[in-house]
């Protein structure tokens, strides 16, 4: 399985090209949203991290890039290590862009919820605290579309 970056339509793209697009997007007043989702499969655990560019004045819709990686299933069979790896992927990527553009607001979207039915509810406060302490805004379900809609789409 490839860990290369792809555009939203699945075409390979270099990270340096993504950086240029992010810089252009930021210069026009756009926002960066980063989210990761995962899915257990029979032969491993697939992680997908998405960089979403949205919110520039006059922009219609948005665009995004993603990367897929597969890890050993055994290491991520339990929910907590899997969620922690998702958030770590997003924060690490956010740090790269934050170092390049310290004045840019980056929003991290995490696949945790706080409803009584959510299995991730016990992790929500810790994950939100970790993300905010890392210097990012944090969105959780149902507002974490970069992870729960965009990244999720490519985990299958």
Short mmCIF file of C-alpha atoms in Angstrom, two decimals:
data_model
loop_
_atom_site.label_atom_id
_atom_site.label_comp_id
_atom_site.label_asym_id
_atom_site.label_seq_id
_atom_site.Cartn_x
_atom_site.Cartn_y
_atom_site.Cartn_z
CA UNK A 1 0.00 0.00 0.00
CA UNK A 2 1.28 3.38 -0.98
CA UNK A 3 2.00 6.15 1.50
CA UNK A 4 2.28 8.68 -1.30
CA UNK A 5 0.09 11.72 -1.33
CA UNK A 6 -2.89 11.88 -3.69
CA UNK A 7 -5.22 14.64 -4.79
CA UNK A 8 -8.90 14.25 -4.00
CA UNK A 9 -9.45 12.50 -7.33
CA UNK A 10 -6.78 9.90 -6.50
CA UNK A 11 -3.94 11.20 -8.68
CA UNK A 12 -0.43 11.08 -7.21
CA UNK A 13 0.94 14.44 -6.09
CA UNK A 14 4.23 15.37 -4.46
CA UNK A 15 4.26 16.83 -0.99
CA UNK A 16 6.22 19.82 -2.34
CA UNK A 17 3.33 20.52 -4.74
CA UNK A 18 0.89 20.30 -1.83
CA UNK A 19 3.03 22.78 0.11
CA UNK A 20 2.89 25.21 -2.82
CA UNK A 21 -0.89 24.84 -3.05
CA UNK A 22 -1.25 25.36 0.70
CA UNK A 23 0.90 28.51 0.50
CA UNK A 24 -1.22 29.86 -2.34
CA UNK A 25 -4.42 28.99 -0.47
CA UNK A 26 -3.22 30.69 2.72
CA UNK A 27 -2.15 33.81 0.81
CA UNK A 28 -5.74 34.23 -0.42
CA UNK A 29 -7.17 33.93 3.09
CA UNK A 30 -8.04 30.23 3.01
CA UNK A 31 -8.04 27.85 5.95
CA UNK A 32 -6.36 24.49 6.55
CA UNK A 33 -8.19 21.55 8.04
CA UNK A 34 -6.44 18.27 8.82
CA UNK A 35 -8.05 15.00 9.81
CA UNK A 36 -7.19 11.31 10.04
CA UNK A 37 -9.42 8.27 10.11
CA UNK A 38 -8.69 4.56 10.26
CA UNK A 39 -10.33 1.25 9.51
CA UNK A 40 -9.47 -2.22 10.71
CA UNK A 41 -9.22 -4.73 7.90
CA UNK A 42 -8.45 -8.44 7.95
CA UNK A 43 -4.80 -7.89 7.03
CA UNK A 44 -4.05 -4.64 8.87
CA UNK A 45 -5.25 -1.21 9.89
CA UNK A 46 -5.54 1.47 7.20
CA UNK A 47 -4.89 5.07 8.21
CA UNK A 48 -5.84 7.99 5.97
CA UNK A 49 -4.78 11.55 6.68
CA UNK A 50 -6.39 14.41 4.74
CA UNK A 51 -5.32 18.02 4.19
CA UNK A 52 -8.39 20.05 3.29
CA UNK A 53 -8.20 23.56 1.83
CA UNK A 54 -11.38 25.55 2.26
CA UNK A 55 -12.69 28.99 3.10
CA UNK A 56 -10.76 31.36 0.86
CA UNK A 57 -12.85 34.39 -0.11
CA UNK A 58 -14.71 33.60 -3.31
CA UNK A 59 -13.74 29.93 -3.21
CA UNK A 60 -16.45 27.55 -4.32
CA UNK A 61 -16.21 24.33 -2.30
CA UNK A 62 -12.74 23.14 -1.46
CA UNK A 63 -10.01 20.71 -2.40
CA UNK A 64 -8.06 18.13 -0.51
CA UNK A 65 -5.11 15.78 -0.51
CA UNK A 66 -4.74 12.47 1.31
CA UNK A 67 -2.30 9.70 2.07
CA UNK A 68 -2.99 6.10 3.01
CA UNK A 69 -0.81 3.81 5.06
CA UNK A 70 -1.33 0.36 6.47
CA UNK A 71 -0.05 -0.81 9.84
CA UNK A 72 -0.11 -4.17 11.56
CA UNK A 73 -3.62 -4.96 12.75
CA UNK A 74 -2.50 -6.35 16.10
CA UNK A 75 -0.97 -3.03 17.17
CA UNK A 76 -4.25 -1.18 16.56
CA UNK A 77 -6.91 -3.74 17.41
CA UNK A 78 -7.84 -1.72 20.51
CA UNK A 79 -9.62 1.60 19.99
CA UNK A 80 -7.43 3.87 22.15
CA UNK A 81 -4.08 3.20 20.38
CA UNK A 82 -5.83 3.57 17.01
CA UNK A 83 -7.38 6.93 17.91
CA UNK A 84 -4.10 8.12 19.42
CA UNK A 85 -2.28 7.23 16.18
CA UNK A 86 -4.92 9.07 14.13
CA UNK A 87 -4.52 12.23 16.21
CA UNK A 88 -0.74 11.95 16.22
CA UNK A 89 -0.72 11.78 12.40
CA UNK A 90 -2.87 14.91 12.20
CA UNK A 91 -0.90 16.88 14.79
CA UNK A 92 2.44 15.93 13.21
CA UNK A 93 1.24 17.17 9.83
CA UNK A 94 -0.23 20.30 11.41
CA UNK A 95 3.15 21.02 13.01
CA UNK A 96 4.86 20.89 9.61
CA UNK A 97 2.52 23.54 8.22
CA UNK A 98 2.57 25.54 11.44
CA UNK A 99 6.36 25.77 11.33
CA UNK A 100 6.22 26.96 7.71
CA UNK A 101 3.39 29.44 8.38
CA UNK A 102 3.25 30.27 12.10
CA UNK A 103 0.44 32.82 11.72
CA UNK A 104 -1.89 30.41 9.93
CA UNK A 105 -4.75 28.95 11.89
CA UNK A 106 -4.94 25.19 11.43
CA UNK A 107 -7.91 23.17 12.55
CA UNK A 108 -7.49 19.51 13.51
CA UNK A 109 -10.56 17.33 13.07
CA UNK A 110 -10.67 14.19 15.20
CA UNK A 111 -12.88 11.14 14.94
CA UNK A 112 -14.15 11.18 18.52
CA UNK A 113 -17.60 11.90 19.83
CA UNK A 114 -19.23 12.78 23.12
CA UNK A 115 -22.68 11.24 22.75
CA UNK A 116 -23.64 8.53 25.18
CA UNK A 117 -23.40 5.94 22.36
CA UNK A 118 -19.88 6.95 21.30
CA UNK A 119 -17.16 4.41 22.10
CA UNK A 120 -14.62 7.25 21.95
CA UNK A 121 -16.38 9.39 24.56
CA UNK A 122 -13.87 8.53 27.34
CA UNK A 123 -11.05 9.81 25.11
CA UNK A 124 -12.67 13.09 24.02
CA UNK A 125 -11.34 15.43 26.73
CA UNK A 126 -7.81 14.02 26.51
CA UNK A 127 -7.74 14.26 22.70
CA UNK A 128 -9.14 17.80 22.70
CA UNK A 129 -6.61 18.85 25.34
CA UNK A 130 -3.69 17.29 23.46
CA UNK A 131 -4.71 18.94 20.19
CA UNK A 132 -5.22 22.37 21.76
CA UNK A 133 -1.98 22.10 23.77
CA UNK A 134 -0.24 21.44 20.45
CA UNK A 135 -1.48 24.84 19.26
CA UNK A 136 -4.42 23.86 17.08
CA UNK A 137 -8.15 24.35 17.09
CA UNK A 138 -9.89 21.03 17.57
CA UNK A 139 -13.21 19.84 16.17
CA UNK A 140 -14.93 16.61 17.22
CA UNK A 141 -18.01 14.82 15.88
CA UNK A 142 -20.31 15.96 14.41
CA UNK A 143 -18.15 18.91 13.27
CA UNK A 144 -14.99 16.99 12.37
CA UNK A 145 -15.69 16.58 8.67
CA UNK A 146 -12.02 16.41 7.59
CA UNK A 147 -11.70 13.10 9.45
CA UNK A 148 -15.24 11.73 9.49
CA UNK A 149 -16.14 12.52 5.87
CA UNK A 150 -13.03 13.26 3.82
CA UNK A 151 -10.44 10.88 5.31
CA UNK A 152 -13.08 8.24 6.05
CA UNK A 153 -14.01 8.13 2.35
CA UNK A 154 -10.54 6.77 1.52
CA UNK A 155 -10.20 4.17 4.31
CA UNK A 156 -12.34 1.61 2.51
#
